[in-house]
PDB file of C-alpha atoms and ligand atoms in Angstrom:
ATOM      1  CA  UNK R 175     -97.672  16.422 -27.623  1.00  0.00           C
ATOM      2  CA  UNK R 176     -95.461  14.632 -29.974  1.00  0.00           C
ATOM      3  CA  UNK R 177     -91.927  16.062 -28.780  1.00  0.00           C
ATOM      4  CA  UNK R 178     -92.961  15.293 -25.442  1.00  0.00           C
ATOM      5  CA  UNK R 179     -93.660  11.755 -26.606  1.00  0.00           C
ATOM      6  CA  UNK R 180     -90.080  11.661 -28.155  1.00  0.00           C
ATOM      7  CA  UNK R 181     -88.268  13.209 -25.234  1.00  0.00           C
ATOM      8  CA  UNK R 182     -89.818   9.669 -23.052  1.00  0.00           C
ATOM      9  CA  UNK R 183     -88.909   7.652 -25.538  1.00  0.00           C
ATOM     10  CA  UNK R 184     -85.359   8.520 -26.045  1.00  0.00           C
ATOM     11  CA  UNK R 185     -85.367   9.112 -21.989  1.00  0.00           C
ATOM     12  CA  UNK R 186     -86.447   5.359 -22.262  1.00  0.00           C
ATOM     13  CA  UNK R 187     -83.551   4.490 -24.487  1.00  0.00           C
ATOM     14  CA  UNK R 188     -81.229   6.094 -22.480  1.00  0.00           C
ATOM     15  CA  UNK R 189     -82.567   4.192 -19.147  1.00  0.00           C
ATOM     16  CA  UNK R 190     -81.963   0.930 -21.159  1.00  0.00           C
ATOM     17  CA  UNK R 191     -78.533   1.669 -22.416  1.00  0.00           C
ATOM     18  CA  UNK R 192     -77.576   2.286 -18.562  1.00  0.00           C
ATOM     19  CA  UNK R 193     -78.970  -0.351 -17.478  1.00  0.00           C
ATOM     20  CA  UNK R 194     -76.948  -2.522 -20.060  1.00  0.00           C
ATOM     21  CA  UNK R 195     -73.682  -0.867 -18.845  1.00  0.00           C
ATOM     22  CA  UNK R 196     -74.627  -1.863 -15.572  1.00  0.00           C
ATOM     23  CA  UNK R 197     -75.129  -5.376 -15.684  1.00  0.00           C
ATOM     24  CA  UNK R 198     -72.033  -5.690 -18.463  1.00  0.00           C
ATOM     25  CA  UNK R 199     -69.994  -3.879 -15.734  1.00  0.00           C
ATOM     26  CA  UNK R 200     -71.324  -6.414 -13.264  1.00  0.00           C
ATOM     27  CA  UNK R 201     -70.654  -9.273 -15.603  1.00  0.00           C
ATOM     28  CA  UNK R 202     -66.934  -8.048 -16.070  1.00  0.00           C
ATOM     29  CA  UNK R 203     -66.435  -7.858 -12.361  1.00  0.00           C
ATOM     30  CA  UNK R 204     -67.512 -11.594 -11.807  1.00  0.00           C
ATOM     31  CA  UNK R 205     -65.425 -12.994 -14.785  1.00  0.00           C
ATOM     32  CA  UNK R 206     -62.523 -10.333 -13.303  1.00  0.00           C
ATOM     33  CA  UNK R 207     -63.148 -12.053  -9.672  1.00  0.00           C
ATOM     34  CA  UNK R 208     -63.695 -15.422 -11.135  1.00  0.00           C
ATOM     35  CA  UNK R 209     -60.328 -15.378 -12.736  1.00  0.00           C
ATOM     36  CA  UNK R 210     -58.213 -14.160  -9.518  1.00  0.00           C
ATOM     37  CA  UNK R 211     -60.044 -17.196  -7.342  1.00  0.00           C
ATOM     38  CA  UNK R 212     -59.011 -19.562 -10.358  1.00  0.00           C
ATOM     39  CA  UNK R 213     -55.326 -17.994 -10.539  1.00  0.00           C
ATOM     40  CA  UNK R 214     -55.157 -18.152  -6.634  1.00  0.00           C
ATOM     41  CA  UNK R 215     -56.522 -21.687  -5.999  1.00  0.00           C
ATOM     42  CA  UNK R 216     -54.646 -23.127  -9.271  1.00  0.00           C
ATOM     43  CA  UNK R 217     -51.539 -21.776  -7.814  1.00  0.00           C
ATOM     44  CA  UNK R 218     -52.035 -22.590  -3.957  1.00  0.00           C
ATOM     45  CA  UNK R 219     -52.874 -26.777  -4.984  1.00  0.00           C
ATOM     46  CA  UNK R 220     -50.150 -26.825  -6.957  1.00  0.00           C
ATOM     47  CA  UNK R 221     -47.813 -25.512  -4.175  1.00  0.00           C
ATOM     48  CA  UNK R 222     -47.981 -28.172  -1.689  1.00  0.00           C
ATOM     49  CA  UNK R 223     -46.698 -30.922  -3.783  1.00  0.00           C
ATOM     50  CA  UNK R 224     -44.084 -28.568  -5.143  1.00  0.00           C
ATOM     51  CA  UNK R 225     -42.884 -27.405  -1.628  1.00  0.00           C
ATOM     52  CA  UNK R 226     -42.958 -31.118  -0.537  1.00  0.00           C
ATOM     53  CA  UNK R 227     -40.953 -32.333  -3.332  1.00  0.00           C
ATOM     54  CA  UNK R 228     -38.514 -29.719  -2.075  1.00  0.00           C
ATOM     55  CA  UNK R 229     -38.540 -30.774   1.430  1.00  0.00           C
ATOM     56  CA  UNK R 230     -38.010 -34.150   0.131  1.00  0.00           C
ATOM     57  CA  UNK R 231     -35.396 -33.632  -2.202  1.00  0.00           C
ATOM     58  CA  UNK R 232     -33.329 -31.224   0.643  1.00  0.00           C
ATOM     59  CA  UNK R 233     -33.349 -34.259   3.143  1.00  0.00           C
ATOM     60  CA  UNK R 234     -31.815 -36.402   0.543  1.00  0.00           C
ATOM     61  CA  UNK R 235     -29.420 -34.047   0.133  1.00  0.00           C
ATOM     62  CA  UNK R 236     -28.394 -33.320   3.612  1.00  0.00           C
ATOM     63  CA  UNK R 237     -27.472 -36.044   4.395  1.00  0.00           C
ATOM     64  CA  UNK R 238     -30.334 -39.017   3.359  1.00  0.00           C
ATOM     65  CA  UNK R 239     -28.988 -39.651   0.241  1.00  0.00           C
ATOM     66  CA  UNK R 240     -26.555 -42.584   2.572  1.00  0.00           C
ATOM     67  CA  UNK R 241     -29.429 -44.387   3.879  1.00  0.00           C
ATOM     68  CA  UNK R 242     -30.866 -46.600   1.424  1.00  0.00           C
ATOM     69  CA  UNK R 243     -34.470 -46.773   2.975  1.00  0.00           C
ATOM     70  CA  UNK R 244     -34.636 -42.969   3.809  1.00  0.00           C
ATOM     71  CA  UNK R 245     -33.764 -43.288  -0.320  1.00  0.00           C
ATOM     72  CA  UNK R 246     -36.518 -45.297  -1.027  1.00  0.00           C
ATOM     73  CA  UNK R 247     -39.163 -43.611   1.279  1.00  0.00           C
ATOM     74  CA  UNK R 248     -38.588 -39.874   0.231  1.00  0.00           C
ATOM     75  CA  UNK R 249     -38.128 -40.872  -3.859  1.00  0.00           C
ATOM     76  CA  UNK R 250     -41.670 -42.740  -3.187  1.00  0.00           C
ATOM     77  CA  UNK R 251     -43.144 -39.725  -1.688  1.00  0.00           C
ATOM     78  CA  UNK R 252     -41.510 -37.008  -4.515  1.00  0.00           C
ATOM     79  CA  UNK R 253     -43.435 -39.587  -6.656  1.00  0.00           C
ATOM     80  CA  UNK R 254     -46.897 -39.403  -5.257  1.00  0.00           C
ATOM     81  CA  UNK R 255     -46.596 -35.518  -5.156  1.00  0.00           C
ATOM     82  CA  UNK R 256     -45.568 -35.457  -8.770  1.00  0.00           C
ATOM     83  CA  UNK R 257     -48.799 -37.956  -9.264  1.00  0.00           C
ATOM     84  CA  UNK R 258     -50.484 -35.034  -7.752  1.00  0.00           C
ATOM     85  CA  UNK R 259     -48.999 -32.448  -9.615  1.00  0.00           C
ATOM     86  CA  UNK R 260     -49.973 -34.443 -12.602  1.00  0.00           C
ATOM     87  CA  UNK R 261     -53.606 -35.162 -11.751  1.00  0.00           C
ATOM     88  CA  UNK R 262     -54.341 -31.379 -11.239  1.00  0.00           C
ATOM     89  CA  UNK R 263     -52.719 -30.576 -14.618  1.00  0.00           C
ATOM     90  CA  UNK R 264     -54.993 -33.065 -16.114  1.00  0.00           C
ATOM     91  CA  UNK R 265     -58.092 -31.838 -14.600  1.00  0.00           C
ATOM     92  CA  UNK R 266     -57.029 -28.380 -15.598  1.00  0.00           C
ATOM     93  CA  UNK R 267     -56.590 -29.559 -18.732  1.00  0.00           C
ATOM     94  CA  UNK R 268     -60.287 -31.159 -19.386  1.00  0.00           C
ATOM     95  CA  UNK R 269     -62.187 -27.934 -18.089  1.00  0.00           C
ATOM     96  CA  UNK R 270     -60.127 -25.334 -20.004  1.00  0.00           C
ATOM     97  CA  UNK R 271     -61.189 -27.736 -23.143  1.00  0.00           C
ATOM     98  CA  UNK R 272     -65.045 -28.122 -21.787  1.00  0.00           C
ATOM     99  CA  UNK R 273     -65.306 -24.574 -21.292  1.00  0.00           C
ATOM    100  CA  UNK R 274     -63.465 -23.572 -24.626  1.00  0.00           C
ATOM    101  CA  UNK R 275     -65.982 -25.555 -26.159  1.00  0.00           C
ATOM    102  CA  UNK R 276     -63.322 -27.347 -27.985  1.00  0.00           C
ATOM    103  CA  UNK R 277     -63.902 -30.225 -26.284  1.00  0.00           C
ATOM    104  CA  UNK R 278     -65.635 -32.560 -29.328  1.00  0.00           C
ATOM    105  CA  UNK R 279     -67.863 -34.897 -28.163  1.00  0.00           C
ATOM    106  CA  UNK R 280     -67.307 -38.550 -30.111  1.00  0.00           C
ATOM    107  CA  UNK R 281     -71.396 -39.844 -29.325  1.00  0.00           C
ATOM    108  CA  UNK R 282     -71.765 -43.262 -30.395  1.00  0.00           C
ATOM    109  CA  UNK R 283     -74.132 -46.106 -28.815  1.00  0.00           C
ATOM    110  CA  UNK R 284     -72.640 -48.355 -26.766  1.00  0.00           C
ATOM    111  CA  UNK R 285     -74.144 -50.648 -23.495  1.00  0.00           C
ATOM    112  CA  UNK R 286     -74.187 -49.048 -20.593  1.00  0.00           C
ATOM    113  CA  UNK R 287     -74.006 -52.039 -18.382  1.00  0.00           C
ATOM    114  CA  UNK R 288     -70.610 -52.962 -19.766  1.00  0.00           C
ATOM    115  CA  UNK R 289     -69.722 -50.415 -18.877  1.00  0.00           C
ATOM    116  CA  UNK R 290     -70.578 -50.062 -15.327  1.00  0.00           C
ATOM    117  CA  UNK R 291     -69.297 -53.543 -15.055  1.00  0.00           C
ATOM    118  CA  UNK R 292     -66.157 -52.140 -16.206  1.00  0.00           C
ATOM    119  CA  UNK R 293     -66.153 -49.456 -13.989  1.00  0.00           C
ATOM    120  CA  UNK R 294     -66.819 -51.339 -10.732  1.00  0.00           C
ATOM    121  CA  UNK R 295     -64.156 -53.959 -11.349  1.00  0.00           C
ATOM    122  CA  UNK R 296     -61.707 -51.076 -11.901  1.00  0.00           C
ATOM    123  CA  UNK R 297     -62.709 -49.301  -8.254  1.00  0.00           C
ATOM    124  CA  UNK R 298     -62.959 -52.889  -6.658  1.00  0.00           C
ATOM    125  CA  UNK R 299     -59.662 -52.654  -4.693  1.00  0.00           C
ATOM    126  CA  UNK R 300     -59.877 -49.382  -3.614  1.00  0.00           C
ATOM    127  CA  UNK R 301     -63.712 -50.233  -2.459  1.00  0.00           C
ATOM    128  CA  UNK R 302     -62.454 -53.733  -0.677  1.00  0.00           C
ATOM    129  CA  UNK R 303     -59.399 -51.613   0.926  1.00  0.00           C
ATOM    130  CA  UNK R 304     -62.153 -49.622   3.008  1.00  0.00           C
ATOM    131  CA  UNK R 305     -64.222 -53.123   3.195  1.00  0.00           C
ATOM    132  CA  UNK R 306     -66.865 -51.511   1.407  1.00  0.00           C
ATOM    133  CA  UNK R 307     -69.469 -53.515  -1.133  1.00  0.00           C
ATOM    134  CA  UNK R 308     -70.269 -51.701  -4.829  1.00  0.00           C
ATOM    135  CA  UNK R 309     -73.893 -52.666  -5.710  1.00  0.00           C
ATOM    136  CA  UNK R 310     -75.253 -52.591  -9.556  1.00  0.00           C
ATOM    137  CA  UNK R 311     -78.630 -53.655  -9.612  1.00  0.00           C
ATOM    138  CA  UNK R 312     -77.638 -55.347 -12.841  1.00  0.00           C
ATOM    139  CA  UNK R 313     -80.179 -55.354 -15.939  1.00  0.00           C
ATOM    140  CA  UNK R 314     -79.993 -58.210 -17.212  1.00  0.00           C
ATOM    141  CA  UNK R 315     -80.235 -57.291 -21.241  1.00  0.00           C
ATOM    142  CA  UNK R 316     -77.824 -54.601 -22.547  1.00  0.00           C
ATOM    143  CA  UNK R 317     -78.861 -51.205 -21.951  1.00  0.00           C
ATOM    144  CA  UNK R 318     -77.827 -49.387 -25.193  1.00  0.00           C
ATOM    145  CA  UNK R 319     -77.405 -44.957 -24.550  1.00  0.00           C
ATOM    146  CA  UNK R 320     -75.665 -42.574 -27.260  1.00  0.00           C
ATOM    147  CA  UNK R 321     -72.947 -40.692 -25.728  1.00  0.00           C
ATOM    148  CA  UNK R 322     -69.160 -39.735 -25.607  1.00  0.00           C
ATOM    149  CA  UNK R 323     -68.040 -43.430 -24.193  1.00  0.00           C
ATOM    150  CA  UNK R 324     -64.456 -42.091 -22.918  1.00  0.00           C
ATOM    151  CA  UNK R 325     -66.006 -39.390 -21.452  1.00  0.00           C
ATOM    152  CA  UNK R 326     -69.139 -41.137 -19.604  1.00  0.00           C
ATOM    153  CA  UNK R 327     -66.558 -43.604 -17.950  1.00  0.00           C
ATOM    154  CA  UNK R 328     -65.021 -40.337 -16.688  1.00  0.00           C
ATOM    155  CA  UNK R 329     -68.354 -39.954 -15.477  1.00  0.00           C
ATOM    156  CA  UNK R 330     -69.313 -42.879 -13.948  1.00  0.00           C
ATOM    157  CA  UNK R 331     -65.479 -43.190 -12.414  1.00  0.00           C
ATOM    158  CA  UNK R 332     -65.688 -39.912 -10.608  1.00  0.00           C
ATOM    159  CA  UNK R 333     -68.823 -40.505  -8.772  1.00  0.00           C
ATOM    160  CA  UNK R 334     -67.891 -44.057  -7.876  1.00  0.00           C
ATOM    161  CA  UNK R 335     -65.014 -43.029  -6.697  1.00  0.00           C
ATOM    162  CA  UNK R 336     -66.401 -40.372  -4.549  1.00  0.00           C
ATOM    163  CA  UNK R 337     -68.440 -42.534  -3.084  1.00  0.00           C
ATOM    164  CA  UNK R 338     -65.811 -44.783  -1.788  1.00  0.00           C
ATOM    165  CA  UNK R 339     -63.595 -41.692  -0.829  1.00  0.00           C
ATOM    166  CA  UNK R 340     -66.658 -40.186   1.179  1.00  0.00           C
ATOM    167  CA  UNK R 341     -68.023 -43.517   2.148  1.00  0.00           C
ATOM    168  CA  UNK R 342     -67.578 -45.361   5.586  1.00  0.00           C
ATOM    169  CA  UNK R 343     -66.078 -48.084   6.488  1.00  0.00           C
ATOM    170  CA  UNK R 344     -68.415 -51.544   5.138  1.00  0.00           C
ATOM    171  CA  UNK R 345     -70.291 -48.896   3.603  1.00  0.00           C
ATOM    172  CA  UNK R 346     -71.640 -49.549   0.109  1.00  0.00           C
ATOM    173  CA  UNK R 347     -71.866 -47.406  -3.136  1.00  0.00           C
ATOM    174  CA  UNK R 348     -74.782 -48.652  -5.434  1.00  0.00           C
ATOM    175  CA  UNK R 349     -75.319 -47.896  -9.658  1.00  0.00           C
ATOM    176  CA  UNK R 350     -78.966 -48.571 -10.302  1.00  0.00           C
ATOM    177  CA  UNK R 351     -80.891 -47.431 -14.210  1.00  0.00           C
ATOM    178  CA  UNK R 352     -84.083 -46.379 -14.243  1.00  0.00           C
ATOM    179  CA  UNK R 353     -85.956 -46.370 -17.830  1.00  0.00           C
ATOM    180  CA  UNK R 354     -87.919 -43.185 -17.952  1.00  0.00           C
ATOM    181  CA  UNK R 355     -89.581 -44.054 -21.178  1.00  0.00           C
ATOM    182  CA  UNK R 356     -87.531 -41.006 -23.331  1.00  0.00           C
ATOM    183  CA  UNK R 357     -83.918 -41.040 -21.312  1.00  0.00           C
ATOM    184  CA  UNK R 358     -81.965 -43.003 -19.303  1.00  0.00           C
ATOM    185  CA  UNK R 359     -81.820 -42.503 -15.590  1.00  0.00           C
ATOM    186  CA  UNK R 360     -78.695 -43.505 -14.097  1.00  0.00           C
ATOM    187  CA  UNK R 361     -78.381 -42.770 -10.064  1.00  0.00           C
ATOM    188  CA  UNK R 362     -74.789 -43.707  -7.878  1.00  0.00           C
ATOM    189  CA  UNK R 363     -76.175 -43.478  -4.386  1.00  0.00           C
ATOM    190  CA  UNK R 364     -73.600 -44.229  -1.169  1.00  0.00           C
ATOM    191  CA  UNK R 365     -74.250 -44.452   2.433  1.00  0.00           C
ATOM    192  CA  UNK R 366     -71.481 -42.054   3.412  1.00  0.00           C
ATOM    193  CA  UNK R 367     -70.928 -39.526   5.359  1.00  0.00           C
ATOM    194  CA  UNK R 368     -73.142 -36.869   3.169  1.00  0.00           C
ATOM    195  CA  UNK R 369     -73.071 -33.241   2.433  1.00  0.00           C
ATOM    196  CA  UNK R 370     -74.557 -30.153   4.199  1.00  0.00           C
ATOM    197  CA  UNK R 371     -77.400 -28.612   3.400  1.00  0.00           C
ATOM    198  CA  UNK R 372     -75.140 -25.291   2.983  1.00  0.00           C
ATOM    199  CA  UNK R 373     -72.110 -27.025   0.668  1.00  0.00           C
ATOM    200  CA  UNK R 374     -74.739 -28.624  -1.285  1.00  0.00           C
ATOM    201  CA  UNK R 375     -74.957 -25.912  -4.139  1.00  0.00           C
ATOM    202  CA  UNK R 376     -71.513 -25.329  -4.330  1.00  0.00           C
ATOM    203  CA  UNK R 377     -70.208 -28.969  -4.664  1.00  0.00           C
ATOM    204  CA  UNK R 378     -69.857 -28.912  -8.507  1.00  0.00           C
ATOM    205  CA  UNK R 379     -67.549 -25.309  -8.479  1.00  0.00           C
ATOM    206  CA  UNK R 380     -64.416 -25.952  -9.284  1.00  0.00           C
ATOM    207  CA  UNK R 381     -62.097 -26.404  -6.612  1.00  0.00           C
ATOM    208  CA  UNK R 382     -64.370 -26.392  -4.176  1.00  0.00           C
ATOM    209  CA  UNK R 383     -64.304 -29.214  -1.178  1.00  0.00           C
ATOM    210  CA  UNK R 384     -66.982 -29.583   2.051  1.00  0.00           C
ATOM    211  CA  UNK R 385     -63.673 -30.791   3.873  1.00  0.00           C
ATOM    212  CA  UNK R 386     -60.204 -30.151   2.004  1.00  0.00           C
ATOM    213  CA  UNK R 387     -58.111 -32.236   4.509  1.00  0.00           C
ATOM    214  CA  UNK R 388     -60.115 -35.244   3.852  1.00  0.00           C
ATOM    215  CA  UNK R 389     -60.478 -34.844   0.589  1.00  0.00           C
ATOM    216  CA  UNK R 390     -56.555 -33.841  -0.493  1.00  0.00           C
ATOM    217  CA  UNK R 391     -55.405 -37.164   1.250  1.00  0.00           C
ATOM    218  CA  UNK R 392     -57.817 -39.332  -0.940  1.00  0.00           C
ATOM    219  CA  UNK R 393     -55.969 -37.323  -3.893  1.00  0.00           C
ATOM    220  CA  UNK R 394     -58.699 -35.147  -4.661  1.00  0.00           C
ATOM    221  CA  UNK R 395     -58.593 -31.664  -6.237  1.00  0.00           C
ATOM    222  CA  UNK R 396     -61.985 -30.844  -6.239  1.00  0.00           C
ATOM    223  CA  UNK R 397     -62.509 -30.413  -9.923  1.00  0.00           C
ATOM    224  CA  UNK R 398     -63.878 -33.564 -10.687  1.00  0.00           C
ATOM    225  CA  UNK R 399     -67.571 -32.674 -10.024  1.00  0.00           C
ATOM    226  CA  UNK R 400     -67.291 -29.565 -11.897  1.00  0.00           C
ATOM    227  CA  UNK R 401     -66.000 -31.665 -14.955  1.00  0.00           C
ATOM    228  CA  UNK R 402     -68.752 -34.554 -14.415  1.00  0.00           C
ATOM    229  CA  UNK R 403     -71.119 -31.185 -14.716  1.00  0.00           C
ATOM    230  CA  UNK R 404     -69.421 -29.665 -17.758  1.00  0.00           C
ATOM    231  CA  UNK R 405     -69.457 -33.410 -19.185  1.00  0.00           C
ATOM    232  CA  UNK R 406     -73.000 -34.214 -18.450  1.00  0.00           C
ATOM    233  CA  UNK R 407     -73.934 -30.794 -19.663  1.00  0.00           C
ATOM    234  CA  UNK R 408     -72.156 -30.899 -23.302  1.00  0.00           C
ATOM    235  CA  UNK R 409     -74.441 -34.199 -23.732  1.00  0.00           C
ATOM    236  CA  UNK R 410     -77.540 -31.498 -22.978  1.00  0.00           C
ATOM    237  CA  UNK R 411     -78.186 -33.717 -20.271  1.00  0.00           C
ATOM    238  CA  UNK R 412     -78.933 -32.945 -16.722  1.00  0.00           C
ATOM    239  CA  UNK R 413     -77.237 -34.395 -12.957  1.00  0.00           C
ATOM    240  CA  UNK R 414     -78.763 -33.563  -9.890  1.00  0.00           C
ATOM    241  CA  UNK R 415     -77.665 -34.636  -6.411  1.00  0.00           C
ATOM    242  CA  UNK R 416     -79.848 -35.231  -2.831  1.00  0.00           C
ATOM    243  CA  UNK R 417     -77.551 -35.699   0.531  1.00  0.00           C
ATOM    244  CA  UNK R 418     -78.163 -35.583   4.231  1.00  0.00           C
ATOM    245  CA  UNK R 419     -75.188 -35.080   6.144  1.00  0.00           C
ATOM    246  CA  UNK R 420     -74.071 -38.399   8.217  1.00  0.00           C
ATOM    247  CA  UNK R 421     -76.719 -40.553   5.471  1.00  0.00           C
ATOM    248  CA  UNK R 422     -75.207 -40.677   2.345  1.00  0.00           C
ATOM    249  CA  UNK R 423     -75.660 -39.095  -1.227  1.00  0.00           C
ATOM    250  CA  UNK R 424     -77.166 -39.457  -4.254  1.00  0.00           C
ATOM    251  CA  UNK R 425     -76.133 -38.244  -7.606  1.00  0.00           C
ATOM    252  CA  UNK R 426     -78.597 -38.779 -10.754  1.00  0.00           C
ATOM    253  CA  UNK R 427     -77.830 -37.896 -13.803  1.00  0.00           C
ATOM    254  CA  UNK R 428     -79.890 -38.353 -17.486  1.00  0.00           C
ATOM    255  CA  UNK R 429     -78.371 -39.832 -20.530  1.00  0.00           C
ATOM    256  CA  UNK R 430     -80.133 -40.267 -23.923  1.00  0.00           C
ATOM    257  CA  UNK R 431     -81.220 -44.059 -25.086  1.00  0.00           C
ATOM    258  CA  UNK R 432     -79.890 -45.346 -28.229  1.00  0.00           C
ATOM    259  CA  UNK R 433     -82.839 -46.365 -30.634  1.00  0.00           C
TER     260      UNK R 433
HETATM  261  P1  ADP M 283     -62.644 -34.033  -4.835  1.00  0.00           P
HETATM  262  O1  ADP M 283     -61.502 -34.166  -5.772  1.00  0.00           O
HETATM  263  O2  ADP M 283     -62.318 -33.213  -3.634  1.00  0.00           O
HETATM  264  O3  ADP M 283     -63.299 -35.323  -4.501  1.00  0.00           O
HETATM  265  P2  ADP M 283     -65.053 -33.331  -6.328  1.00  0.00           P
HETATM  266  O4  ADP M 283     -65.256 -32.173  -7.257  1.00  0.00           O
HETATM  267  O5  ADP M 283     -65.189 -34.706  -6.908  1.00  0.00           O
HETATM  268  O6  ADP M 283     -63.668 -33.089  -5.634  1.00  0.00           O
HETATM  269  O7  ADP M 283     -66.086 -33.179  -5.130  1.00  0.00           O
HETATM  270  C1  ADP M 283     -66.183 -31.931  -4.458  1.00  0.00           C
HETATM  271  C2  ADP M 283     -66.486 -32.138  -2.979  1.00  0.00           C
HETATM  272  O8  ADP M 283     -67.826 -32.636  -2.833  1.00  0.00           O
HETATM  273  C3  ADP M 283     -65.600 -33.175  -2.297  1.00  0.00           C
HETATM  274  O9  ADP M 283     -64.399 -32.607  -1.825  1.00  0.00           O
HETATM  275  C4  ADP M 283     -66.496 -33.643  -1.151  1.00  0.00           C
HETATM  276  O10 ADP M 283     -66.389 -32.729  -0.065  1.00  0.00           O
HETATM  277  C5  ADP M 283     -67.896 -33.530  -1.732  1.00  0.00           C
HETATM  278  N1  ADP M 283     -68.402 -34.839  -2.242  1.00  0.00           N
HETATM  279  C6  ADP M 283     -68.368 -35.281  -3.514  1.00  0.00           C
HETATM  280  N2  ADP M 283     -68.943 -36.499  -3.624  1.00  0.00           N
HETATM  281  C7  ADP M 283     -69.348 -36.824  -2.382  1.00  0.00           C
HETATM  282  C8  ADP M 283     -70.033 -37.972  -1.824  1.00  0.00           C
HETATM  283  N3  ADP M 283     -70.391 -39.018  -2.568  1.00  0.00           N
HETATM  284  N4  ADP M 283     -70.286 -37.952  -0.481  1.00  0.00           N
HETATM  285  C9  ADP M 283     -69.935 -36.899   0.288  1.00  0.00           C
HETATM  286  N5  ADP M 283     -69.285 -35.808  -0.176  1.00  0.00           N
HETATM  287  C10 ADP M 283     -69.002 -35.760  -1.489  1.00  0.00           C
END
């Protein structure tokens, strides 16, 4: 009974083996289709600005170039699509290094509630612009975490700033900390205008937007979630988000207490 034995055994090797190539084949696919979708959307934000700079540039030039305020206004809009152009190179930028790994993380302790602070005054005028109030349920003793401090004010910037963008109108966008005895629990909830229960999942893939008109005219790209994810992430922390559409939406996310 022995070569019988061997002949399942080596059967069962074989059964393995294509099973391997199967799910390597599989693997190679996704990367393959995930590459083409990065290509194509990389290629399609960047064309708008770069067709409207053109459209700009060819009014000037027929004929706009003698009228000082069609001048002004068209040189002011080729600016704010090169600010565009710009920001998506940037974002590119930061994910190509998170994923690469080369991204080194500088973790040092610092107080947290500087920082919001900091953060908030920044975003004030764009919050007061849309009349809406930022809340931080303020602590009142410094609350001391060990991360990457440029890269956690990325952090807490996008998801203010998100919640202004997708906020209403006297709306508000509040930072509160909870201590949860070994981490830090840091939550930015708003009262905006929320995400399906279907975009939910997808909201930190790059590119990807619930609305892409509303979000390209508040200068989004829809990378920024995907880099607060790939930030959050290299800490070997965790975010999480809860929404109802028309309520609002809260993002949590962990960080690790300084000693
Ligand atoms: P964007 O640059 O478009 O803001 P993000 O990656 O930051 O890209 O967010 C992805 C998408 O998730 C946004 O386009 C928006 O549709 C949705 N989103 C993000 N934050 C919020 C929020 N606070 N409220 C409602 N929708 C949000």
């Amino acid at each position: 009974n022995q070569p019988v034995n061997e002949i399942a055994d080596v059967h069962k090797e074989v059964e393995q083996w294509a099973k391997n190539q199967t799910q390597e084949i599989t693997r190679l696919k996704d990367l393959e289709r995930y590459r083409k979708e990065f290509v194509g959307n990389v290629s399609h934000e960047l064309k708008t600005p770069i067709f409207n700079i053109q459209g700009y540039i060819l009014t000037l030039l027929e004929g706009g170039l003698d009228d000082p305020k069609i001048n002004m206004l068209y040189l002011k809009r080729t600016e704010k699509s090169i600010d565009r152009m710009i920001s998506i190179v940037e974002d590119l930028e930061s994910i190509n290094k998170l994923e690469s790994g080369v991204m080194r993380l500088r973790v040092e302790s610092f107080d947290l509630v500087k920082m919001v602070d900091d953060v908030l005054e920044m975003e004030q005028m764009m919050a007061s612009e849309r009349k809406m109030q930022l809340v931080f349920d303020r602590p009142e003793k410094p609350v001391l975490v060990r991360a990457d401090k440029k890269r956690m004010m990325e952090v807490l910037t996008n998801l203010v700033t998100n919640g202004i963008k997708y906020g209403r109108q006297k709306g508000f966008v509040r930072v509160t900390f909870y201590d949860m005895k070994d981490h830090l629990m840091v939550e930015v909830m708003d009262n905006g205008i929320g995400i399906d229960k279907g975009d939910l999942p997808r909201i930190f893939e790059r590119f990807y937007r619930v609305d892409k008109s509303r979000s390209r005219e508040q200068g989004g790209t829809g990378l920024g979630l995907s880099i607060v994810k790939h930030i959050i992430e290299a800490h070997k922390q965790t975010i999480n988000v809860k929404s109802e559409a028309d309520e609002g939406t809260t993002f949590t996310f962990t960080l690790e207490k300084a000693k």
